[in-house]
């Protein structure tokens, strides 16, 4: 079975923290570039962060740089997104996606990303 599943979403207060998980089943994430996107209804999807395969680079969108961190736990076949100092604008559905094409190597990665696999998304809601 090949799939990608996000978890860890929920409600969090402004200024709080949340850790999202992206776990792969049926294939290894180690050889793939992995990214987190988010989307609000009626708006274009926004690339939050990506991480390259192996010891590849990481990139962050301007809206989350300095607040979010992407990292891998290969033993768990999981990529995480650590969200800190969240604000109201972070409310969205967050999606994990894996890509074989080596896109996570420039700041233009999000514009060209298609993804071989996408998760179903996890809702993050930031409240006062």
Phi, psi and omega in degrees: 000129181247119177197166179230128186231126175268151174206170177102355178287172181154199180265140179213145180279153176308132181089351182276188184230155179206143177242120177264144180243145176230104184251131180262143175232132177092354176202165181262131177286345185303324183269010184238149167281135184235141182221156171247129173241161171221157183209138172250142181307131179086358181238157179291144178296148185238125176285123181270312187195155173219159177223133181283167176288160182058231177260035180294171184284170172238150177225151181225142174290155183301327184289343183237354182301131182088348180246325182252150178224132177253138179203163183250151165231094186298325180299330179262000182053045189224142170245136184248156169233109177272120182252121179237156178050050184291152176230176185301324182292350177279352177296122183181174168268129183256132182240141173257143181212146180239141185222131178284326178295137185279079182266335183278068179215357174220167179287355178265011186304319187292326183293333184254358186289129173245318176086129174280325176226145175229141172281177181273349176097154175224134185279132172241125180236121181259127182240165179280000000 
